[in-house]
XYZ file of C-alpha atoms in Angstrom:
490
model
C 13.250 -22.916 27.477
C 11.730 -19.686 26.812
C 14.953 -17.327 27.646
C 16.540 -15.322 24.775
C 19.921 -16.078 23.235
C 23.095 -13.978 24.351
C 26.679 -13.639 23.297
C 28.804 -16.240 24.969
C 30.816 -15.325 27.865
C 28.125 -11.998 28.789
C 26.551 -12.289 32.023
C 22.650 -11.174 31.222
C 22.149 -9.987 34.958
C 23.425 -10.012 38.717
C 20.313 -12.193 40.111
C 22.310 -15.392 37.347
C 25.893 -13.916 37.715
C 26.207 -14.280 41.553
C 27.728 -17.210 43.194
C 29.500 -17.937 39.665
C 32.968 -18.852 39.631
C 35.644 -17.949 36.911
C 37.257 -20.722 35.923
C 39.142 -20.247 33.103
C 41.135 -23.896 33.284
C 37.763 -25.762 33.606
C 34.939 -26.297 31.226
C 32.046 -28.051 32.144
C 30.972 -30.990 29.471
C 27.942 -32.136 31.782
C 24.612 -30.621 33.071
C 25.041 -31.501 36.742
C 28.582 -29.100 37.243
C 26.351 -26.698 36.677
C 23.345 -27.638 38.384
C 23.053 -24.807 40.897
C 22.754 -22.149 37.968
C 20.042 -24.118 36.700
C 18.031 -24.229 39.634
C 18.153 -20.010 39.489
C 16.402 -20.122 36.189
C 13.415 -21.301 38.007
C 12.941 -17.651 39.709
C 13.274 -16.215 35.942
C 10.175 -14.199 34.791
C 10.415 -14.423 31.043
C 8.278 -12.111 28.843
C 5.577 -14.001 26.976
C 7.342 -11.695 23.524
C 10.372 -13.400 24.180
C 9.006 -17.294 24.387
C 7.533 -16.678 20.992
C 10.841 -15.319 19.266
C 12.999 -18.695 21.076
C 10.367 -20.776 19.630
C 11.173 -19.558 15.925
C 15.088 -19.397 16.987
C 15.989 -23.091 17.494
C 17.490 -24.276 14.210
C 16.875 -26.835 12.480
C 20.734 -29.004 13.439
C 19.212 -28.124 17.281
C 16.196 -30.372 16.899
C 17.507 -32.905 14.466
C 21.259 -33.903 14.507
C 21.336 -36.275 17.962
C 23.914 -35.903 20.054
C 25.322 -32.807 18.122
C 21.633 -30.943 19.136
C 22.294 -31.904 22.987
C 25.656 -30.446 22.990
C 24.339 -27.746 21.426
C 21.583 -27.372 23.950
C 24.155 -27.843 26.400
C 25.717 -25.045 25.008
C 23.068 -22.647 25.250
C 22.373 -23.513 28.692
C 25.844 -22.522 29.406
C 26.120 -19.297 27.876
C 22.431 -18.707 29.465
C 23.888 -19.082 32.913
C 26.781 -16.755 32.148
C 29.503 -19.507 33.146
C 32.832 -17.893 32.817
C 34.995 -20.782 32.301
C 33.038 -21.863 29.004
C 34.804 -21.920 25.509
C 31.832 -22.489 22.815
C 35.476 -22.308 20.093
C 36.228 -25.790 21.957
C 32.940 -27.133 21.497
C 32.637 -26.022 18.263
C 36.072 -27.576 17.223
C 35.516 -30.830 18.450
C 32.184 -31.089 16.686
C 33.648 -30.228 13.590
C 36.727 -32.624 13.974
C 34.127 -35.551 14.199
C 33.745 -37.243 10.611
C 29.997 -37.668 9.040
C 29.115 -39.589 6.638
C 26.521 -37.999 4.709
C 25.407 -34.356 4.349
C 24.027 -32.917 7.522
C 21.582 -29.889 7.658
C 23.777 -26.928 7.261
C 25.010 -28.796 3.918
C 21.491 -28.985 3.047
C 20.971 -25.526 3.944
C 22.940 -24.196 1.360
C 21.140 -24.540 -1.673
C 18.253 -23.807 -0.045
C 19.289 -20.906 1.223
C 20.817 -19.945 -2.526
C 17.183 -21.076 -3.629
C 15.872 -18.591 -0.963
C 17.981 -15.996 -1.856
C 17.644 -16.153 -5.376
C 13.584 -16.243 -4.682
C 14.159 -13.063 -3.314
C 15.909 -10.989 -5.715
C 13.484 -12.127 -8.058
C 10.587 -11.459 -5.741
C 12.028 -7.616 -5.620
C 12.776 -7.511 -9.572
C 9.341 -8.846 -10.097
C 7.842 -6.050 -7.494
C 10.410 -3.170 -8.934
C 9.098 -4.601 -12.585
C 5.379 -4.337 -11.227
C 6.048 -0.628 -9.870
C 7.384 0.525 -13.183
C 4.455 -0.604 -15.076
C 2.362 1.079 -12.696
C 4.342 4.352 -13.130
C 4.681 3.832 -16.725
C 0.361 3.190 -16.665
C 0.235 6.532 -14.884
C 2.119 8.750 -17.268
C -0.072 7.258 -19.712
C -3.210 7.984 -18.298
C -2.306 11.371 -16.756
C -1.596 12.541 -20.466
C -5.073 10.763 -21.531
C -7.126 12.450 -18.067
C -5.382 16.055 -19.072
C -5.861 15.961 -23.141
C -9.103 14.463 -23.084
C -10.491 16.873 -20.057
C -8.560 20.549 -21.872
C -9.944 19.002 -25.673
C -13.690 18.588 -24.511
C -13.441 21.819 -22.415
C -11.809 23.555 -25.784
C -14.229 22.014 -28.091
C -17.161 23.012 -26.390
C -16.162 26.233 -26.349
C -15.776 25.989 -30.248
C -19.054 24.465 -30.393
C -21.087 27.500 -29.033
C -19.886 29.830 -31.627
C -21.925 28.125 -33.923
C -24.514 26.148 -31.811
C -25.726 28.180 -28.698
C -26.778 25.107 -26.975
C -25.319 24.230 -23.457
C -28.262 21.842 -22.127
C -28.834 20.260 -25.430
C -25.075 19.208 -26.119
C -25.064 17.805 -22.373
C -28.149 15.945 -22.721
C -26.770 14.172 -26.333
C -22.786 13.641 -24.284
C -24.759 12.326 -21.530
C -26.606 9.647 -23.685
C -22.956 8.045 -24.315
C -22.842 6.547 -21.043
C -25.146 3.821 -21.891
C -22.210 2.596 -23.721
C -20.248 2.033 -20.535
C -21.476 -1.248 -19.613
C -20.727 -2.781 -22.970
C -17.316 -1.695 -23.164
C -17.375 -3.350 -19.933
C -18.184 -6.270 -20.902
C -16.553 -6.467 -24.301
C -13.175 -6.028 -21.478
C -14.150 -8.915 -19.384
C -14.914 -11.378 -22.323
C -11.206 -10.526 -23.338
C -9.362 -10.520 -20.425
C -11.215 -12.614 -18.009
C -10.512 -16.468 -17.732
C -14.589 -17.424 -16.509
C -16.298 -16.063 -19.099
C -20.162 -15.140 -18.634
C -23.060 -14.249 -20.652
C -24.355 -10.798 -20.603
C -27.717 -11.632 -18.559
C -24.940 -13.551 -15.855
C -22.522 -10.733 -15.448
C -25.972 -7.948 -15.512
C -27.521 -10.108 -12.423
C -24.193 -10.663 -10.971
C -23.380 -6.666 -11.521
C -27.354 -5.428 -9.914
C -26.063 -7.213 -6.725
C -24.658 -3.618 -6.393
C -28.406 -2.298 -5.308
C -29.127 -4.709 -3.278
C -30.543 -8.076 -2.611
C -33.403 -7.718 -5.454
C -31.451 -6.317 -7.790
C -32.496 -3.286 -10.023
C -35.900 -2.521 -9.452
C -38.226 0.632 -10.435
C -38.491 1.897 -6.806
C -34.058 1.025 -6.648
C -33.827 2.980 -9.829
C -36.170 6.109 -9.062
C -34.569 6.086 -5.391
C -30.823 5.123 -5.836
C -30.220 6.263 -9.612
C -32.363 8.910 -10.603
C -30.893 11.541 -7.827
C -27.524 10.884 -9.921
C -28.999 11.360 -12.913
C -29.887 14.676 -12.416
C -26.678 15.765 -10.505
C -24.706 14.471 -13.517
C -27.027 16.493 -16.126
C -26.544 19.498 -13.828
C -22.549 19.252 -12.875
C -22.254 19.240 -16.819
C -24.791 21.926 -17.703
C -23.510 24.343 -15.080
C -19.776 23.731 -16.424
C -20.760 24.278 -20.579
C -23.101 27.174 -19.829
C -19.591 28.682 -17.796
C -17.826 28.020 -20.864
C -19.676 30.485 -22.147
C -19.291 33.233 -20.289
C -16.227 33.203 -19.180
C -12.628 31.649 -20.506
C -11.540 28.052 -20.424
C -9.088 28.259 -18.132
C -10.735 30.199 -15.545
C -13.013 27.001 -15.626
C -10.750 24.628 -15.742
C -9.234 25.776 -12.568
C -12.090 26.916 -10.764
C -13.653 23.187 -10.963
C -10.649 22.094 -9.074
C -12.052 23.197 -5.990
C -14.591 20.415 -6.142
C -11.553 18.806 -4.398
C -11.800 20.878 -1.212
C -15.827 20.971 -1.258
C -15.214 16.933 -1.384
C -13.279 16.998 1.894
C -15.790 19.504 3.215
C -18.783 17.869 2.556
C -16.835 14.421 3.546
C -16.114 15.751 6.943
C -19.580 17.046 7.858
C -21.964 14.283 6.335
C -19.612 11.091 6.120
C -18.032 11.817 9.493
C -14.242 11.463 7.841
C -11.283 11.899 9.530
C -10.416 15.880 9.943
C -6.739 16.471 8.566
C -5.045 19.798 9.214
C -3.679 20.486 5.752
C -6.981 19.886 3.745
C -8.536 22.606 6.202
C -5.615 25.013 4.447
C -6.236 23.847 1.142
C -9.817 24.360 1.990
C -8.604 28.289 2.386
C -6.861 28.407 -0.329
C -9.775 26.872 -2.760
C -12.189 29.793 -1.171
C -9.031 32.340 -1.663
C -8.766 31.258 -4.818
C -12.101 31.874 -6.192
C -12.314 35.195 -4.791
C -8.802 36.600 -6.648
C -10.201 34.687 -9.224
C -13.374 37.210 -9.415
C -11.363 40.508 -8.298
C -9.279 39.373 -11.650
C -11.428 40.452 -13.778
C -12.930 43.428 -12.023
C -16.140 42.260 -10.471
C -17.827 42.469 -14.114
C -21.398 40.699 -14.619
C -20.235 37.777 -16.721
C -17.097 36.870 -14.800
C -19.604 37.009 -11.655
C -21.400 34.251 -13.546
C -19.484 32.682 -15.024
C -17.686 32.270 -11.697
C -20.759 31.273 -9.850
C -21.772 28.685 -12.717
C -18.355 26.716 -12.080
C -18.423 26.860 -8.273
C -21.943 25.833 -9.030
C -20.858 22.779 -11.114
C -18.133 21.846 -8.841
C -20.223 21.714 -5.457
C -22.793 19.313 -7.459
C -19.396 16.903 -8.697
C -18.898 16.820 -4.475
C -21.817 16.632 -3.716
C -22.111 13.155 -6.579
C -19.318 11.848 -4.608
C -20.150 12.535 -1.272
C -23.710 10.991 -1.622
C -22.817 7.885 -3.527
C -20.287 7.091 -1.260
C -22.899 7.323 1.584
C -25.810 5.569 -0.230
C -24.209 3.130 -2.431
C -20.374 2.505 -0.997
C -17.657 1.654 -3.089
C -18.201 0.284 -6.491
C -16.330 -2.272 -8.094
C -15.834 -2.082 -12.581
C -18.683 -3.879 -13.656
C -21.024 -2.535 -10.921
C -19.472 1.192 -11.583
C -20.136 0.518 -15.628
C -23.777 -0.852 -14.963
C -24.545 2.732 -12.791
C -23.159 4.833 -15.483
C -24.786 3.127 -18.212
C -28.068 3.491 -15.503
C -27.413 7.237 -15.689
C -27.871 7.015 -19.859
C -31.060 5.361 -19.495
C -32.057 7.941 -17.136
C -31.000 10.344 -19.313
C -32.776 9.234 -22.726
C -36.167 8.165 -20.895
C -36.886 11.299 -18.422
C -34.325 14.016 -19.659
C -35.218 14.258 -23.443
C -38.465 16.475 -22.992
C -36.359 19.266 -21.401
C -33.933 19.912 -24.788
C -37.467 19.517 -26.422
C -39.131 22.184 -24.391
C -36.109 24.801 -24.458
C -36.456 23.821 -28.192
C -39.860 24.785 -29.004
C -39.451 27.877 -26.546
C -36.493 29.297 -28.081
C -34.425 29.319 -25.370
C -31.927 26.842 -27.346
C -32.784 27.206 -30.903
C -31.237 26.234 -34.125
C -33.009 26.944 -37.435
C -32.187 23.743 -39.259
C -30.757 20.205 -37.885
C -28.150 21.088 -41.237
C -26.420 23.946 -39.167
C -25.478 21.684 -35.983
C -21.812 20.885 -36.129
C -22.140 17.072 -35.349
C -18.369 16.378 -35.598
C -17.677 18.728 -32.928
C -20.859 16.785 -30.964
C -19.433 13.945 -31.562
C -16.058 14.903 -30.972
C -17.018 16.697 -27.532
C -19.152 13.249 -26.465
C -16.050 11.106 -27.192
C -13.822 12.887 -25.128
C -15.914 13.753 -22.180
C -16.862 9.540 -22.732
C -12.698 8.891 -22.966
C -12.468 11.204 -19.646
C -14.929 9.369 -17.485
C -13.578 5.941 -18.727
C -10.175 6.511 -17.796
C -11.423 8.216 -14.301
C -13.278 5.574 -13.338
C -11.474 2.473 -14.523
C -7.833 3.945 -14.878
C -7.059 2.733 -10.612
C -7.039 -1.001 -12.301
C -3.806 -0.174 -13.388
C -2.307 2.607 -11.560
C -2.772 4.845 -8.348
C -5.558 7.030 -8.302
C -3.388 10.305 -7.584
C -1.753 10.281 -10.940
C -5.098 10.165 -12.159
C -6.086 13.490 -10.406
C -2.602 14.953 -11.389
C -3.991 15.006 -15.180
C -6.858 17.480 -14.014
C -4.084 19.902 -12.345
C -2.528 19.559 -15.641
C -5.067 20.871 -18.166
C -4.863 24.372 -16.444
C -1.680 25.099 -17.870
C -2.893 23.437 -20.908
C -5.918 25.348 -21.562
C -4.282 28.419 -20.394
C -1.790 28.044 -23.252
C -4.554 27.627 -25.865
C -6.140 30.747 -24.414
C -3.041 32.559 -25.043
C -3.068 31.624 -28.804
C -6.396 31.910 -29.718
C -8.351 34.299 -27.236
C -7.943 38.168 -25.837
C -7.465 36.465 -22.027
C -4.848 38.957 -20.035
C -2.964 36.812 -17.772
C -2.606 39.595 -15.064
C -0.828 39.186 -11.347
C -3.801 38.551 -9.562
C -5.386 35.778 -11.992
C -1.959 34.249 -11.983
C -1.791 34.133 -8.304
C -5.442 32.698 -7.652
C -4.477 29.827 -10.636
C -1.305 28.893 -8.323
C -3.222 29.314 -4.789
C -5.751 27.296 -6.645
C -3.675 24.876 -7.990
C -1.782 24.221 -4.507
C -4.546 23.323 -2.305
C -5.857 21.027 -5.226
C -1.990 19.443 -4.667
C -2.614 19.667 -0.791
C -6.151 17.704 -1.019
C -3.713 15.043 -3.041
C -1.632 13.999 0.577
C -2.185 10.401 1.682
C -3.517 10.319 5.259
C -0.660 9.516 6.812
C 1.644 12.054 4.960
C 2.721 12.986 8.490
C 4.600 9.734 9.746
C 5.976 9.236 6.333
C 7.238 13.197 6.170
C 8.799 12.126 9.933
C 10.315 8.869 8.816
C 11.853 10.563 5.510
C 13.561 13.409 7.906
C 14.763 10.884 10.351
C 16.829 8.775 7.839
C 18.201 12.096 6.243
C 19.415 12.813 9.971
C 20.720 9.137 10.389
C 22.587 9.570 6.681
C 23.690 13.221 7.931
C 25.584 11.491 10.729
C 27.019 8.123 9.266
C 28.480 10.638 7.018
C 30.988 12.481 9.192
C 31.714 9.503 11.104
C 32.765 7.467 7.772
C 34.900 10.892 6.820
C 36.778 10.515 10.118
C 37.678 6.642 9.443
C 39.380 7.666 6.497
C 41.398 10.181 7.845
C 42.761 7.990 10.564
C 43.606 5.033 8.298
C 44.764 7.234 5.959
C 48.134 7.772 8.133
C 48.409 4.462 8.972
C 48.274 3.162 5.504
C 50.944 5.788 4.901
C 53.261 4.287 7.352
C 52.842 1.044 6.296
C 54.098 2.127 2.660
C 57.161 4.043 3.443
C 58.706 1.578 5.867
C 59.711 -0.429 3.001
C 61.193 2.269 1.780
C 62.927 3.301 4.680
C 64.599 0.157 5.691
C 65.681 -0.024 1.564
């Protein structure tokens, strides 16, 4: 009929309750005693909300039992029309007094409602079983983001004691990416049930650029801008390395966070947040205790610059492959970084060549270059970009920026052990005011309405508690009583 459902015996409003009798004595068993209420239904205005909840709220004995669903229609009718005089018990009684013969719908409800129940739990041990692997994923990867960012960024810095080098050792990490799309694809023949050929999944992957696929003005228009943002984020953070200490660095490049969200804000139109304005502040705070730390000298200066340098090139990546190119998925991601080491061997090679044959990065025999800590430096900055990139397929991509945060206090440790770094109030400050807008830029969108929700049940908890408190000290007499007056009439 359209009309919600309300307790029997409760009038729902004056306009139905007037003109109604109380008749305790009398209970109507046919439509037409009460065919004077039913005509004031007609003036009801029902809310269309309300028709489509009643539709879903018949049950199933309602529409297929016979007589029992007209009684209980009749019932409902009855209770609708707030009819004083009606006992639903009575009805209720009698129906159940009335022998079947075979299993009616609430009999076959039951199993199917164990069924249904027993869906669910697993449904929420699945899900619970699904969020711990996803935690467990993140631990995992936060340890391999944080040892394999602090072990290139300490190995590089071993590497230019005995090979002065900073654009040379980019160009040769940089080369590794072209082995991105064939770890790629060496994953998706494992894992994937429709299996493709290389030259499938490449055409299927170049999709990414567009409707023609990878073509010389695509790659000299869409991939060679990256290319040379990459080689410079890199060179700018090694030749830092060498001016200045690891973990100034380290947390210095953590304000490529904040320059994101700038950058995001003004070019990409995002949505402006409050709190990533502050950690904004702090970022820019940051760097300058970070420069008073040391006492204004020329190689902090540039050192400093160099890293706030690197970082605003790392936004500025992000910021304009987002708004040229969109969102990536694996294989297209692993195609453009593999795009980025063709780039790289093709058009960047002369440049190492040049500063070569100038002097500017010279080494007197190919003997004297420590390859293993090349090699070890390429694999590591290679593990870190892997697991940056591709470690969202199996957890949530703030856990992944946690392990960033957490080679600070790594590196900073290292420092301690094997460098003259003085780890005074001010540098100690600027690494926390650093460090807590980086945490800041972490907060989901919506961090608001969840903060409000969280306080909201704490309040509802705070006041459930006091109330349950004074239900046991009133039945606490009472259950007194009710033991000693056996003993008293003993």
């Amino acid at each position: 009929m359209g009309i919600r459902e309300f307790p029997s015996g409760a009038p729902r409003g004056k306009s139905i309750a007037v003109g109604m009798r109380r008749s305790p004595d009398v209970s109507p068993r046919r439509l037409s005693d009460i065919s004077p209420q039913l005509r004031q239904l007609k003036y009801l205005v029902v809310d269309e909300a309300i028709k489509e909840d009643l539709k879903w709220s018949r049950s199933v004995e309602d529409l297929t039992s016979g007589p029992v669903g007209l009684t209980s229609i009749e019932e409902r009718i009855l209770r609708i029309t707030g009819y004083y005089g009606y006992q639903p018990w009575a009805a209720s009684c009698k129906r159940e007094e009335r022998p079947r013969d075979s299993p009616g719908p609430a009999e076959a409800q039951a199993p199917a409602g164990v069924e249904a129940g027993g869906r669910a739990s697993r449904r929420c041990w699945t899900c619970s079983r699904a969020q711990l692997k996803k935690i467990f994923w993140g631990v995992a990867v936060v340890l391999c983001v944080c040892s394999s960012w602090a072990g290139s960024t300490q190995l590089a810095k071993l590497t230019f004691r005995k090979f002065d080098a900073p654009f040379t050792l980019t160009w040769f990490a940089t080369n590794w990416n072209f082995l991105f799309f064939p770890l790629y694809y060496v994953g998706h023949v494992c894992k994937s049930t429709e299996k493709q050929s290389v030259k499938q999944r490449y055409r299927e992957c170049c999709r990414f650029f567009g409707d023609n696929g990878l073509t010389l003005k695509v790659f000299f228009t869409k991939a060679a801008p990256f290319g040379v943002l990459w080689t410079l984020t890199n060179y700018l953070y090694l030749h830092a390395i060498k001016k200045i200490n690891t973990t100034d660095v380290s947390v210095l490049f953590c304000c490529n966070k904040a320059f994101v969200f700038l950058l995001s804000w003004i070019v990409l139109r995002d949505r402006f947040m409050g709190v990533r304005i502050v950690a904004a502040i702090l970022a820019i705070a940051g760097i300058v205790m970070m420069t008073y730390a040391d006492g204004f000298h020329s190689h902090s200066v540039i050192g400093i610059a160099l890293v706030v340098a690197s970082a605003s090139m790392s936004a500025l990546y992000k910021v304009l492959f987002k708004l040229l190119l969109g969102s990536a998925k694996f294989g297209e991601a692993a195609l453009f970084l593999s795009i980025l080491g063709v780039f790289n061997i093709l058009f960047i090679t002369c440049i190492p060549i040049i500063l070569y044959f100038t002097k500017v990065e010279y080494w007197s025999s190919f003997d004297d270059i420590p390859w293993g800590n090349l090699c070890g430096f390429s694999v590591l900055l290679l593990t870190f970009n892997i697991v940056l990139n591709f470690g969202i397929a199996v957890t949530y991509p703030t856990l992944m920026s946690l392990g960033i945060v957490l080679s600070v206090p790594v590196n900073a440790v290292i420092d301690h052990y094997t460098s003259q770094i003085v780890f005074n109030g001010v540098r100690v400050i600027a690494i926390i005011i650093i460090g807590l807008g980086f945490l800041l830029l972490l907060l989901p969108e919506e961090w608001d309405v969840w903060l409000i929700k969280l306080l909201t049940r704490l309040k509802v908890r705070k006041k459930e508690e006091p109330a349950e408190g004074a239900a046991d000290l009133s039945s606490g007499p009472q259950s007194k009583n009710r033991r000693a007056r056996p003993s008293f009439a003993r």
